[in-house]
mmCIF file with all atom_site columns, C-alpha atoms in Angstrom:
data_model
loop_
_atom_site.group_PDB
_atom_site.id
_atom_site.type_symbol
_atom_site.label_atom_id
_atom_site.label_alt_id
_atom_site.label_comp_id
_atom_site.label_asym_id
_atom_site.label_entity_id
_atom_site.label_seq_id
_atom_site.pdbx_PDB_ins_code
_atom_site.Cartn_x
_atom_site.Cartn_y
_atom_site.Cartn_z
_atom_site.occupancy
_atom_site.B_iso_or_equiv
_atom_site.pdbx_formal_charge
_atom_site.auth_seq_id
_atom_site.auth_comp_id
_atom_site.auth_asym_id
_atom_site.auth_atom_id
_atom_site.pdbx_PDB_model_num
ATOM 1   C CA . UNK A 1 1   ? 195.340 79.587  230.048 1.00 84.00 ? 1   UNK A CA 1
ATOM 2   C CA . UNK A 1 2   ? 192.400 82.170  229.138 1.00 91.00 ? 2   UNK A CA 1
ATOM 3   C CA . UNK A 1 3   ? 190.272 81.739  226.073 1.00 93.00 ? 3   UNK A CA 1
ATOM 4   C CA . UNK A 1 4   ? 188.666 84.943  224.400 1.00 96.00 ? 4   UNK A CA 1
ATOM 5   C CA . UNK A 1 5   ? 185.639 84.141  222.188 1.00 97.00 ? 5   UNK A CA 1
ATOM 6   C CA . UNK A 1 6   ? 185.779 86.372  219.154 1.00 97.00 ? 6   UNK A CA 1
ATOM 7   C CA . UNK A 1 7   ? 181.821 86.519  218.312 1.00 95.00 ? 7   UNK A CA 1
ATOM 8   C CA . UNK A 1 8   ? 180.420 88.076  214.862 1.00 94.00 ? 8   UNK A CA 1
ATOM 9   C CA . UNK A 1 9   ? 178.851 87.659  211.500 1.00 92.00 ? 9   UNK A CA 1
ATOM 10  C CA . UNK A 1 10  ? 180.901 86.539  208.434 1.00 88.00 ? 10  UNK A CA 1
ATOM 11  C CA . UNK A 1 11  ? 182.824 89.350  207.508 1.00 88.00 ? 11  UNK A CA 1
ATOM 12  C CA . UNK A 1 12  ? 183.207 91.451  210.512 1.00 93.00 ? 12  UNK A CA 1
ATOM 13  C CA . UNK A 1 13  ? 186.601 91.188  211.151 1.00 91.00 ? 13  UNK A CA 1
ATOM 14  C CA . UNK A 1 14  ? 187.516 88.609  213.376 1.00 93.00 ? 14  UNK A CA 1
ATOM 15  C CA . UNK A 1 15  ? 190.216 87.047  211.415 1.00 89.00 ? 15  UNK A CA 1
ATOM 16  C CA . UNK A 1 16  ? 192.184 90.355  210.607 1.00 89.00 ? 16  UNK A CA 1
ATOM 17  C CA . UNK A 1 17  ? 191.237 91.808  214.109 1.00 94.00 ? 17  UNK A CA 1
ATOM 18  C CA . UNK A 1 18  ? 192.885 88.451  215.694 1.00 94.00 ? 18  UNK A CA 1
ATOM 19  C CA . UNK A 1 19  ? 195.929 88.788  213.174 1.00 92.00 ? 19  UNK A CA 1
ATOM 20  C CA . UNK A 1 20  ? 196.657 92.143  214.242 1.00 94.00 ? 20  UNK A CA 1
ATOM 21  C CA . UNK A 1 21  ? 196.583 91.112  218.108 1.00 96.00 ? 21  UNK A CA 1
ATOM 22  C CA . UNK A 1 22  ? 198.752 88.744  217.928 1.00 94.00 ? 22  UNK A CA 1
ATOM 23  C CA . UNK A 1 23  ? 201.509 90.235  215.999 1.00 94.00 ? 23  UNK A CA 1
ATOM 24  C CA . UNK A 1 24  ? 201.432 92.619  218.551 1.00 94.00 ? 24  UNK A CA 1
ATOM 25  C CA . UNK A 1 25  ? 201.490 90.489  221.629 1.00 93.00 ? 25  UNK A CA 1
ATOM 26  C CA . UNK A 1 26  ? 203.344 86.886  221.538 1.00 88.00 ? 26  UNK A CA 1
ATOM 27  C CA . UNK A 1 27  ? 200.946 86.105  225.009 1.00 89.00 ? 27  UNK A CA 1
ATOM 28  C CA . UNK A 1 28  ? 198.052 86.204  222.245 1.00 93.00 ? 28  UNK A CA 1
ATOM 29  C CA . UNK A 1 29  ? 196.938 82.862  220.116 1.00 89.00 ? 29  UNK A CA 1
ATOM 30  C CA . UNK A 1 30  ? 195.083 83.061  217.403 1.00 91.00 ? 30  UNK A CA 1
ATOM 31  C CA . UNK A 1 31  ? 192.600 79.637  216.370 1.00 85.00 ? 31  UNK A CA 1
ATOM 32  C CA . UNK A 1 32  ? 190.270 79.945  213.814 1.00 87.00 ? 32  UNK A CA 1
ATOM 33  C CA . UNK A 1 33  ? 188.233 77.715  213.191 1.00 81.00 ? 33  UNK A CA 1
ATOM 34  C CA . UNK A 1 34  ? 187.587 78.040  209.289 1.00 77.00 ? 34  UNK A CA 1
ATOM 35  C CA . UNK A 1 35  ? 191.328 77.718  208.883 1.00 77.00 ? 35  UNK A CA 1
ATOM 36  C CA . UNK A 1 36  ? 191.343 74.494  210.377 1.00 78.00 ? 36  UNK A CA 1
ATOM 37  C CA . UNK A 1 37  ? 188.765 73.559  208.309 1.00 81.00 ? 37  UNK A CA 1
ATOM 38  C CA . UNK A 1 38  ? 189.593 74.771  205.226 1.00 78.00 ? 38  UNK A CA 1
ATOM 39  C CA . UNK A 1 39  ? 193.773 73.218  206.194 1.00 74.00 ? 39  UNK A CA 1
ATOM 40  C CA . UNK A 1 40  ? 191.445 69.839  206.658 1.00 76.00 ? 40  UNK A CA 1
ATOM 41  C CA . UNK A 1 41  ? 189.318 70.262  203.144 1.00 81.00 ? 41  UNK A CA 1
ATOM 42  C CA . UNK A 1 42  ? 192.704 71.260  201.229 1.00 81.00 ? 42  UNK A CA 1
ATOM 43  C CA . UNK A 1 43  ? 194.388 67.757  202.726 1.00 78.00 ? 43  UNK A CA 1
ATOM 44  C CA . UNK A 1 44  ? 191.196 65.770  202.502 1.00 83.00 ? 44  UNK A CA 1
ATOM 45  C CA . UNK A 1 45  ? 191.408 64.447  205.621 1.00 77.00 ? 45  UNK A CA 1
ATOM 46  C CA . UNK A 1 46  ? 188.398 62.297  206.214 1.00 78.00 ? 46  UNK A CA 1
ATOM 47  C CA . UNK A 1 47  ? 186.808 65.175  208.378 1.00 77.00 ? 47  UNK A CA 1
ATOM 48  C CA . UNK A 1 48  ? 187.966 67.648  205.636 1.00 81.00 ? 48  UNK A CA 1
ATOM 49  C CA . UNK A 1 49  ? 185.953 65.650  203.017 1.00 84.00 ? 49  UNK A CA 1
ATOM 50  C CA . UNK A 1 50  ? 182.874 65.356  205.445 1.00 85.00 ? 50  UNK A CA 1
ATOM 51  C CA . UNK A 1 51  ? 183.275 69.106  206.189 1.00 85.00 ? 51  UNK A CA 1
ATOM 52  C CA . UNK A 1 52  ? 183.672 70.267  202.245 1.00 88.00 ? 52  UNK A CA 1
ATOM 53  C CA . UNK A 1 53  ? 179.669 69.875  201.517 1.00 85.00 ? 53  UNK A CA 1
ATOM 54  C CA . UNK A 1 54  ? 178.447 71.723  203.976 1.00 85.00 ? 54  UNK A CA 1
ATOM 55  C CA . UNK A 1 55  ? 181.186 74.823  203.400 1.00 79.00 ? 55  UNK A CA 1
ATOM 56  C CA . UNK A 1 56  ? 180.560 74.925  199.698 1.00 81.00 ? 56  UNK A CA 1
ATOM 57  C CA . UNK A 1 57  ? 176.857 75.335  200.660 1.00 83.00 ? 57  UNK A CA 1
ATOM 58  C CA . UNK A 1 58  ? 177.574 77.942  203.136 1.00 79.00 ? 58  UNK A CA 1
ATOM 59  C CA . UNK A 1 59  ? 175.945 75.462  205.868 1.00 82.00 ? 59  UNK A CA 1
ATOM 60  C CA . UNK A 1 60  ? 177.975 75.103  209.497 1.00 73.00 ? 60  UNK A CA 1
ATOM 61  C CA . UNK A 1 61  ? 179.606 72.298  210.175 1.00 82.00 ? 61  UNK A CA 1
ATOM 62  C CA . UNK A 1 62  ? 178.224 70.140  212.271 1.00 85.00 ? 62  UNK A CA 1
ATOM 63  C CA . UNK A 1 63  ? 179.031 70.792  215.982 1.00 79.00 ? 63  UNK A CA 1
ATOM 64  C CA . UNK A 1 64  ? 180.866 67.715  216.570 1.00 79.00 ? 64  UNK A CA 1
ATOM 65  C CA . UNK A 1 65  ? 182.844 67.802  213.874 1.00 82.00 ? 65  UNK A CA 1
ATOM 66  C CA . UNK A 1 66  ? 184.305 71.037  214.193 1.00 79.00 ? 66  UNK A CA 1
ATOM 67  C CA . UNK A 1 67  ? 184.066 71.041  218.073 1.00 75.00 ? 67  UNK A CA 1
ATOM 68  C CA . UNK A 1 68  ? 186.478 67.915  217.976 1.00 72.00 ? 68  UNK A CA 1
ATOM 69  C CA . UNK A 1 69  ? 189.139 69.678  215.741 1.00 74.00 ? 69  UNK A CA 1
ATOM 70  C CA . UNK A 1 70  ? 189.335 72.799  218.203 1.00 73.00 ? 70  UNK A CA 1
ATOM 71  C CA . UNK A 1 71  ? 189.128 70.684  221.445 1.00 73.00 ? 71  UNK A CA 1
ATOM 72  C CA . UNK A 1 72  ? 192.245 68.195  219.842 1.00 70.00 ? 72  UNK A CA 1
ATOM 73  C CA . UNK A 1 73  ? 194.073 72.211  218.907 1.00 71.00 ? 73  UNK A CA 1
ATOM 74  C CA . UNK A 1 74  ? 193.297 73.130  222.575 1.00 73.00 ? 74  UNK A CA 1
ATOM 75  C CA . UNK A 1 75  ? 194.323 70.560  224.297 1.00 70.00 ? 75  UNK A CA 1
ATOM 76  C CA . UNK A 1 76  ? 197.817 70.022  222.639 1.00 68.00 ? 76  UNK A CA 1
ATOM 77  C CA . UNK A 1 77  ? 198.553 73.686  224.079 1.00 71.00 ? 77  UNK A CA 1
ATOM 78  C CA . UNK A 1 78  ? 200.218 74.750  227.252 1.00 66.00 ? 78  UNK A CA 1
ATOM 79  C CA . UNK A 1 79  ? 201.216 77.695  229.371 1.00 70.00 ? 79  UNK A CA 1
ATOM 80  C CA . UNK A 1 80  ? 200.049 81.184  230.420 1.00 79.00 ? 80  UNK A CA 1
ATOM 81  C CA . UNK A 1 81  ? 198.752 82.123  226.284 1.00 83.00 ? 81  UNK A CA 1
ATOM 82  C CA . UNK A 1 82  ? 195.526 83.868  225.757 1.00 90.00 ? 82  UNK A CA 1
ATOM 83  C CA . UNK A 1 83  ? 193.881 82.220  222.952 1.00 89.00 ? 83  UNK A CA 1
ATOM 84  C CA . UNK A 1 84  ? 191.409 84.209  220.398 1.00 94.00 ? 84  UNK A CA 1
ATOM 85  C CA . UNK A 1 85  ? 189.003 81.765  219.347 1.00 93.00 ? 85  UNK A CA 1
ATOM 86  C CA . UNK A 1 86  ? 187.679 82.724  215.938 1.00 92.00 ? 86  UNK A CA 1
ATOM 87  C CA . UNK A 1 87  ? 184.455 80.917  214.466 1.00 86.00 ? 87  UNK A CA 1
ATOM 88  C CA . UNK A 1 88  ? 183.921 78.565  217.368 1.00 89.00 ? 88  UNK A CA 1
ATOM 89  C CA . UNK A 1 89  ? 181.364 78.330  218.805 1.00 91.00 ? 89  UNK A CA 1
ATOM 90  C CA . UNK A 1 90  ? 178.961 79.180  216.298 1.00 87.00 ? 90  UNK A CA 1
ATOM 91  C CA . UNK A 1 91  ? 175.846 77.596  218.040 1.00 88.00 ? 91  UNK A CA 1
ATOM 92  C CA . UNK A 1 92  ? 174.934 77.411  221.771 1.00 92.00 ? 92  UNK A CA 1
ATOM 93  C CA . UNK A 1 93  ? 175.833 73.413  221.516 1.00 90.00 ? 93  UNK A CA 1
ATOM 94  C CA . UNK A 1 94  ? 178.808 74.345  220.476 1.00 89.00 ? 94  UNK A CA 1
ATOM 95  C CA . UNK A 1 95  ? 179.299 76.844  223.362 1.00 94.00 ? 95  UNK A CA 1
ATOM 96  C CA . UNK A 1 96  ? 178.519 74.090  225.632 1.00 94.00 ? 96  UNK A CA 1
ATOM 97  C CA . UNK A 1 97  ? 180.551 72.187  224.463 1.00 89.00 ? 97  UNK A CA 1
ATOM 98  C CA . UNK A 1 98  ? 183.838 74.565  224.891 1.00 91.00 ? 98  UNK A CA 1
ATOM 99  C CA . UNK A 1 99  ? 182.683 74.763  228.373 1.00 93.00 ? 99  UNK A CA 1
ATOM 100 C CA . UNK A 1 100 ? 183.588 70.831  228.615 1.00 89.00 ? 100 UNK A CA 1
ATOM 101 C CA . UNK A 1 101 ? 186.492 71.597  227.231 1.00 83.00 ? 101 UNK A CA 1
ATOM 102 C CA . UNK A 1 102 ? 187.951 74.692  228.578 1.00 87.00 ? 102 UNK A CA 1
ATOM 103 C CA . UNK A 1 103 ? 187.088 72.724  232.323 1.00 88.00 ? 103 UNK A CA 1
ATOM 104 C CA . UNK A 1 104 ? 188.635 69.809  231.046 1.00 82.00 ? 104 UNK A CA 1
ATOM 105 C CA . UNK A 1 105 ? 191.843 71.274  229.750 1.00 80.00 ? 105 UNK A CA 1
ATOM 106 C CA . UNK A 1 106 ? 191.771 73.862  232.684 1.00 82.00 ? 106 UNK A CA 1
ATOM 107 C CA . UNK A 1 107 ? 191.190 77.279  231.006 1.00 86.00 ? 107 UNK A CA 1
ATOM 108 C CA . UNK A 1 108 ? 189.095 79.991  232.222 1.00 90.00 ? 108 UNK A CA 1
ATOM 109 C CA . UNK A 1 109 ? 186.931 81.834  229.383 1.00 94.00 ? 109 UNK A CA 1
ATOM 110 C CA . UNK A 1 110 ? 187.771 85.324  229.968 1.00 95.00 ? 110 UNK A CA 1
ATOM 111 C CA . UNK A 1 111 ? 185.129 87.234  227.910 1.00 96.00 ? 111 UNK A CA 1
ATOM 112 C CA . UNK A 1 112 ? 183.597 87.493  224.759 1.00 97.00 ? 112 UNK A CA 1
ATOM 113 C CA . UNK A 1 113 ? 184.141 90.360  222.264 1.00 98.00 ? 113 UNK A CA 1
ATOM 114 C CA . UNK A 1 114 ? 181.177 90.963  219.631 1.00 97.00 ? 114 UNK A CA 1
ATOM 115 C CA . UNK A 1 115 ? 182.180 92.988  216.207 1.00 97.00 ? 115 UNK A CA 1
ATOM 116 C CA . UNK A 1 116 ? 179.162 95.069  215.468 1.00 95.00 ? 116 UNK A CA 1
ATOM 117 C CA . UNK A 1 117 ? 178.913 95.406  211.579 1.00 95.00 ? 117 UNK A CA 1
ATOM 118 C CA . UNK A 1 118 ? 175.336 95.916  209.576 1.00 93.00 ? 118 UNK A CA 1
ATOM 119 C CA . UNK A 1 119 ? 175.129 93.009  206.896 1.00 89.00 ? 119 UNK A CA 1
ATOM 120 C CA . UNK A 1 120 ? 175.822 96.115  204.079 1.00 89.00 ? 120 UNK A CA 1
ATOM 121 C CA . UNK A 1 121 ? 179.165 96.253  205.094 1.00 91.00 ? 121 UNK A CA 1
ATOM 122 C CA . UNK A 1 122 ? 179.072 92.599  205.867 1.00 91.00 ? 122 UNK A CA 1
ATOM 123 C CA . UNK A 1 123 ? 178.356 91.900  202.329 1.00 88.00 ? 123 UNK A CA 1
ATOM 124 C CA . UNK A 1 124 ? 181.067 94.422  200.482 1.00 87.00 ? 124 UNK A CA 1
ATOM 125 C CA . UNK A 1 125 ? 183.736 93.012  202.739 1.00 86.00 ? 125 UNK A CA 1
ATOM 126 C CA . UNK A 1 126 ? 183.703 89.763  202.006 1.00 86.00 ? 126 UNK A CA 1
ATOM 127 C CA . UNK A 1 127 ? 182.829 90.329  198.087 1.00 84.00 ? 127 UNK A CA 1
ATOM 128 C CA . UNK A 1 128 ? 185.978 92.391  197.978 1.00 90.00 ? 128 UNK A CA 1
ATOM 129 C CA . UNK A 1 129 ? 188.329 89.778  200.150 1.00 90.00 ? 129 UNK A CA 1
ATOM 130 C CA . UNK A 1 130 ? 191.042 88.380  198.618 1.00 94.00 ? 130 UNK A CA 1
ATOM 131 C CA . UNK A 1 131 ? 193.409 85.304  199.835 1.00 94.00 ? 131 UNK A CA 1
ATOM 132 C CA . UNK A 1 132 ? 196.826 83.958  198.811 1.00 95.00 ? 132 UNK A CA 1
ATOM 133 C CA . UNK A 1 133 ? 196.665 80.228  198.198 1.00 94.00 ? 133 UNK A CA 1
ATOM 134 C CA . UNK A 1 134 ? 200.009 79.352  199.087 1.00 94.00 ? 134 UNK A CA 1
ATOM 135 C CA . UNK A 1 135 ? 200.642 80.993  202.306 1.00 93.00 ? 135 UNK A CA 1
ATOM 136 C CA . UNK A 1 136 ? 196.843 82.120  203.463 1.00 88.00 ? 136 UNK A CA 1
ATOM 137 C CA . UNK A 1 137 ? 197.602 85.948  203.765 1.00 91.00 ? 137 UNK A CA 1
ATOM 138 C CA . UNK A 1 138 ? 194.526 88.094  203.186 1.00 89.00 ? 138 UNK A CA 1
ATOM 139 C CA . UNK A 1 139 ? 193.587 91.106  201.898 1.00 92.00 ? 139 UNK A CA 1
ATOM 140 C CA . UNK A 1 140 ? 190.893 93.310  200.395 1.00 90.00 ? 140 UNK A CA 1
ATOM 141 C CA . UNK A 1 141 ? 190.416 95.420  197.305 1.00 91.00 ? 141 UNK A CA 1
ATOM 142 C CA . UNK A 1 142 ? 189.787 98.498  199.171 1.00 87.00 ? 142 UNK A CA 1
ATOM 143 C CA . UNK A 1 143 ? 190.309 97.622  202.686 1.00 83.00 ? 143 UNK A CA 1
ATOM 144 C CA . UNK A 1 144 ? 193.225 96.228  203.018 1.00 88.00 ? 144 UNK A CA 1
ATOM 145 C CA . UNK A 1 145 ? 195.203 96.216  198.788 1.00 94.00 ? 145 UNK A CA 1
ATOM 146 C CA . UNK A 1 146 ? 198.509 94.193  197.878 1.00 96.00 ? 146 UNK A CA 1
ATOM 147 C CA . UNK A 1 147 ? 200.886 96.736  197.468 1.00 96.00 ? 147 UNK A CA 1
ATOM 148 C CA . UNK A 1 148 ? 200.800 95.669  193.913 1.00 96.00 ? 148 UNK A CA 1
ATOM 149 C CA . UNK A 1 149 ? 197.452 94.551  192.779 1.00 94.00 ? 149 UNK A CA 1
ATOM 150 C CA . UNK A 1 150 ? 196.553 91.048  192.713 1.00 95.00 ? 150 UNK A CA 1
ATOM 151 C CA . UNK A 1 151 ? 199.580 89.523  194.228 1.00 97.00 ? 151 UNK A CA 1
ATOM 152 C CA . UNK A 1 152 ? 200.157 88.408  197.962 1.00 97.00 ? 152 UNK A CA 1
ATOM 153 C CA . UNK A 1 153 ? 202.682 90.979  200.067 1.00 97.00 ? 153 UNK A CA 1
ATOM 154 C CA . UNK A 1 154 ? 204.298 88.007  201.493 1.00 96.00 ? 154 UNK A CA 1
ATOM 155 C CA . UNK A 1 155 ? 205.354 85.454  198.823 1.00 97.00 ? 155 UNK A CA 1
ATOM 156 C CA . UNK A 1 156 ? 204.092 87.068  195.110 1.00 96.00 ? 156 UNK A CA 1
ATOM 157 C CA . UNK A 1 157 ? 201.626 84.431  194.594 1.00 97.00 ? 157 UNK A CA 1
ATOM 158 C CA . UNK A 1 158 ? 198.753 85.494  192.301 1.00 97.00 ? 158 UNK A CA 1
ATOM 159 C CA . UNK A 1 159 ? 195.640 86.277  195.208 1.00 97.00 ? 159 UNK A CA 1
ATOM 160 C CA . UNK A 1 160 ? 192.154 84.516  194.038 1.00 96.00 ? 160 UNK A CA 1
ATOM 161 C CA . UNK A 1 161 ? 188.704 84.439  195.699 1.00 91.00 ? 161 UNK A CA 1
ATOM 162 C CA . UNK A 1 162 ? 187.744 82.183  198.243 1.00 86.00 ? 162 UNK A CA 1
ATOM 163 C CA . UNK A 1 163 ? 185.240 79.417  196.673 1.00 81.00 ? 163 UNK A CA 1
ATOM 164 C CA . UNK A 1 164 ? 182.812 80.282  199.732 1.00 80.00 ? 164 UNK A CA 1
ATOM 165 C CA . UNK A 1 165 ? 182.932 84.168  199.198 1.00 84.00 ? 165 UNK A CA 1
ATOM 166 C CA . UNK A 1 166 ? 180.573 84.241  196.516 1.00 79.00 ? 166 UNK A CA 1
ATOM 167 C CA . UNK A 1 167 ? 177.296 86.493  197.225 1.00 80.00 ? 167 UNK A CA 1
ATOM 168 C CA . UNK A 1 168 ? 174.953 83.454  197.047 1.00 83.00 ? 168 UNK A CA 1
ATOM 169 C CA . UNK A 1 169 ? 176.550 81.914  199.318 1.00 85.00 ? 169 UNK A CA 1
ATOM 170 C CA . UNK A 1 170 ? 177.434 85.040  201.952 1.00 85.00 ? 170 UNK A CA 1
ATOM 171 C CA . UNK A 1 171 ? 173.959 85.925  202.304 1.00 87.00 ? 171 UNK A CA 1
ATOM 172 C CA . UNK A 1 172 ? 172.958 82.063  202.675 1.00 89.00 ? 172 UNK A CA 1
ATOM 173 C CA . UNK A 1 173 ? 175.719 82.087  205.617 1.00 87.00 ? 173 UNK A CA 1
ATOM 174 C CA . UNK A 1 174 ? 174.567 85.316  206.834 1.00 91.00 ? 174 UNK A CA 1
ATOM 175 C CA . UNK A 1 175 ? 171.275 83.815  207.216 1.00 92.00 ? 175 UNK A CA 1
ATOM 176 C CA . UNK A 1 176 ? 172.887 80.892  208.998 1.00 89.00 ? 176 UNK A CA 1
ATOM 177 C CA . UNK A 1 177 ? 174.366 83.437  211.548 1.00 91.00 ? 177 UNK A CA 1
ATOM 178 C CA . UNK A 1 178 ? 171.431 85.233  212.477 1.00 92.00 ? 178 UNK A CA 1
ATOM 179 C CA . UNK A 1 179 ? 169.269 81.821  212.727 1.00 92.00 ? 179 UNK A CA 1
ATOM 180 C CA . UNK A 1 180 ? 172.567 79.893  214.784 1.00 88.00 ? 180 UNK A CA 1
ATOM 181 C CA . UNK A 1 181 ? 174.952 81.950  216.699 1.00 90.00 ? 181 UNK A CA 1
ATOM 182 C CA . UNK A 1 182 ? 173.060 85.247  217.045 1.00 92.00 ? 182 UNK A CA 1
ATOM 183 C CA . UNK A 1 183 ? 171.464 83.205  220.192 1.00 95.00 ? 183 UNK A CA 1
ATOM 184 C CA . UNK A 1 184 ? 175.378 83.394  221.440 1.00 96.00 ? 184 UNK A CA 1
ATOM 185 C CA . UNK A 1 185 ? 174.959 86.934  222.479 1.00 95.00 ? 185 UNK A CA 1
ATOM 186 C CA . UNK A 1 186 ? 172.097 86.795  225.397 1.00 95.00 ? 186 UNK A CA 1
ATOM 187 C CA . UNK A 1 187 ? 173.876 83.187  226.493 1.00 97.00 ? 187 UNK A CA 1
ATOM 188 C CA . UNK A 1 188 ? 176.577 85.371  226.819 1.00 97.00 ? 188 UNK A CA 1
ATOM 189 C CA . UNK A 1 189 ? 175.343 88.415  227.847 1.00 96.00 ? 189 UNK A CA 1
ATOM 190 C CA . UNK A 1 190 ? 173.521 86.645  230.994 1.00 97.00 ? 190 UNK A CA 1
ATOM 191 C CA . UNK A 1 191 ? 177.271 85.450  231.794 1.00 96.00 ? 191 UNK A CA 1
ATOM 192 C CA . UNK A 1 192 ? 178.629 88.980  231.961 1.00 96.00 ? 192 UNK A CA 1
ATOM 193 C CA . UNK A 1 193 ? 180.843 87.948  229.573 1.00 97.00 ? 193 UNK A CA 1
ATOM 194 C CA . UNK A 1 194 ? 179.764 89.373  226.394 1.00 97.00 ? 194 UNK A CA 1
ATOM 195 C CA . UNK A 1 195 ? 181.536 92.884  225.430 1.00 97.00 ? 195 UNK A CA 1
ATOM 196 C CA . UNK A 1 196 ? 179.994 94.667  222.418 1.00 96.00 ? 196 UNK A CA 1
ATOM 197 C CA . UNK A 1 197 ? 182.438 96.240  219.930 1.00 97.00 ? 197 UNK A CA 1
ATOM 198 C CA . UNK A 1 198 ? 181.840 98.583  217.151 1.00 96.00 ? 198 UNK A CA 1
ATOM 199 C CA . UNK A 1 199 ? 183.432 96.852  213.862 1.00 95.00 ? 199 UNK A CA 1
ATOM 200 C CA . UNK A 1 200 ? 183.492 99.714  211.534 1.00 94.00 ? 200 UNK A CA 1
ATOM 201 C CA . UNK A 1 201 ? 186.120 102.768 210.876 1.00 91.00 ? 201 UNK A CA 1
ATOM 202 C CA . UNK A 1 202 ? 189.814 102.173 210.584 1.00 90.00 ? 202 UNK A CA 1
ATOM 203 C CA . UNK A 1 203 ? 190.937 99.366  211.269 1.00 90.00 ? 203 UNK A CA 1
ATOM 204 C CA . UNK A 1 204 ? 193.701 100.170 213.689 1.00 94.00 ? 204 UNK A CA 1
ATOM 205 C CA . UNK A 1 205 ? 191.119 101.874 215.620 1.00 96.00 ? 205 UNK A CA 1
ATOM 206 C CA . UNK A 1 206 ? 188.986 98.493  215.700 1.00 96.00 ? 206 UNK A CA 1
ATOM 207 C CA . UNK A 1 207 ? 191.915 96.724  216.905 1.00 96.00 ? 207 UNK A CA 1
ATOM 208 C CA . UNK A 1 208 ? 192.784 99.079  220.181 1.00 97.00 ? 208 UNK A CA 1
ATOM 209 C CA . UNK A 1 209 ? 188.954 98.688  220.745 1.00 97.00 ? 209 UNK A CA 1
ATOM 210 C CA . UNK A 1 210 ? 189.417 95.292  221.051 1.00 97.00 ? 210 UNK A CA 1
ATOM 211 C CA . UNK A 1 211 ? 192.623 95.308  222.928 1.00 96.00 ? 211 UNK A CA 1
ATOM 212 C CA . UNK A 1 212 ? 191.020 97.334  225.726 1.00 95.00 ? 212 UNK A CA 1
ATOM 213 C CA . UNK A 1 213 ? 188.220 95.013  226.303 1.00 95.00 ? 213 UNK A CA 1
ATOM 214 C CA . UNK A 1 214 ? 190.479 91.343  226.424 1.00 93.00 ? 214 UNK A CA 1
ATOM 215 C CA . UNK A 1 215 ? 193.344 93.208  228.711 1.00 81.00 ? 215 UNK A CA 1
#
């Protein structure tokens, strides 16, 4: 088993970049993170509840919180799959901890692909992202549109705004990012692990990008 970090600031892409991989390639496994989080909030599961103060406040999670959920995810997997972590780690305790982990549950870490996107764009993504509350596809108002506005592709359901997307609270988390995981990239970089990306232009142009690096 080989784990590929997906490193980058709210926004950038890792979600939909990850999406797109994996429809593409059934060796490919997508984990993120925030959806754990967010399936563990909407179920208030005693770590959901814990985890819903520091999300509404744009705040990380704290590492062992968050580090447990993905470590319980990894572990219950087997076989050759390539997993795309997305959102973890976020912190270089964190990162250390995966190490533990991937040793533990015998995966290699493979490499580490950084989306490169200024905190403009940053911002006017994520103001513009929509998500369907029943089945969890997204989309954006320019980026990425319903084919009919305001309702999901997949199932009809009306699309809203995710309760953490407001710009308060993206530029508090971008904060958070440079202050937290920005570190990530020389811990990485002095690994030879860390491949730099640029996360901008079409997106199916993003995503071959990608695939070239991880293959």
């Amino acid at each position: 088993m080989k784990i590929v970090i997906l490193l980058g600031a709210p926004g950038s892409g890792k979600g939909t970049i990850a999406g797109r991989l994996v429809a593409a390639d059934r060796a490919l496994r997508h984990v993120s993170s925030g959806d754990l989080l967010r399936d563990a909030v909407k179920r208030q599961t005693p770590a959901g509840v814990e985890a819903d103060g520091f999300m509404k406040r744009g705040e990380l999670v704290p590492d062992g919180l968050i580090a447990n959920m993905v470590a319980d995810l990894i572990e219950g997997m087997a076989g050759d799959a390539t997993l795309l972590l997305d959102g973890f780690p976020r912190t270089l305790a964190q990162a250390e901890m995966l190490d533990v982990t991937a040793a533990r549950c015998g995966a290699a870490l493979a490499s580490v692909v950084l989306l490169d996107v200024e905190d403009a764009v940053l911002i006017d993504r994520i103001a513009g992202r929509r998500v369907c509350p029943k089945c969890g596809a997204g989309f954006h108002v320019t980026n990425i549109p319903p084919r009919q506005e305001g309702l999901c592709d997949v199932c009809g359901t009306e699309l809203v705004t995710r309760k953490d997307d407001n710009l308060e609270t993206v530029r508090n988390r971008l904060s958070v990012y440079q202050a937290q995981t920005v570190p990530l990239i020389d811990f990485y970089g002095a690994r030879g692990l860390l491949r730099k990306v640029v996360g901008t232009g079409a997106i199916d142009g993003i995503v071959d990008r990608v695939r070239q690096v991880i293959a």
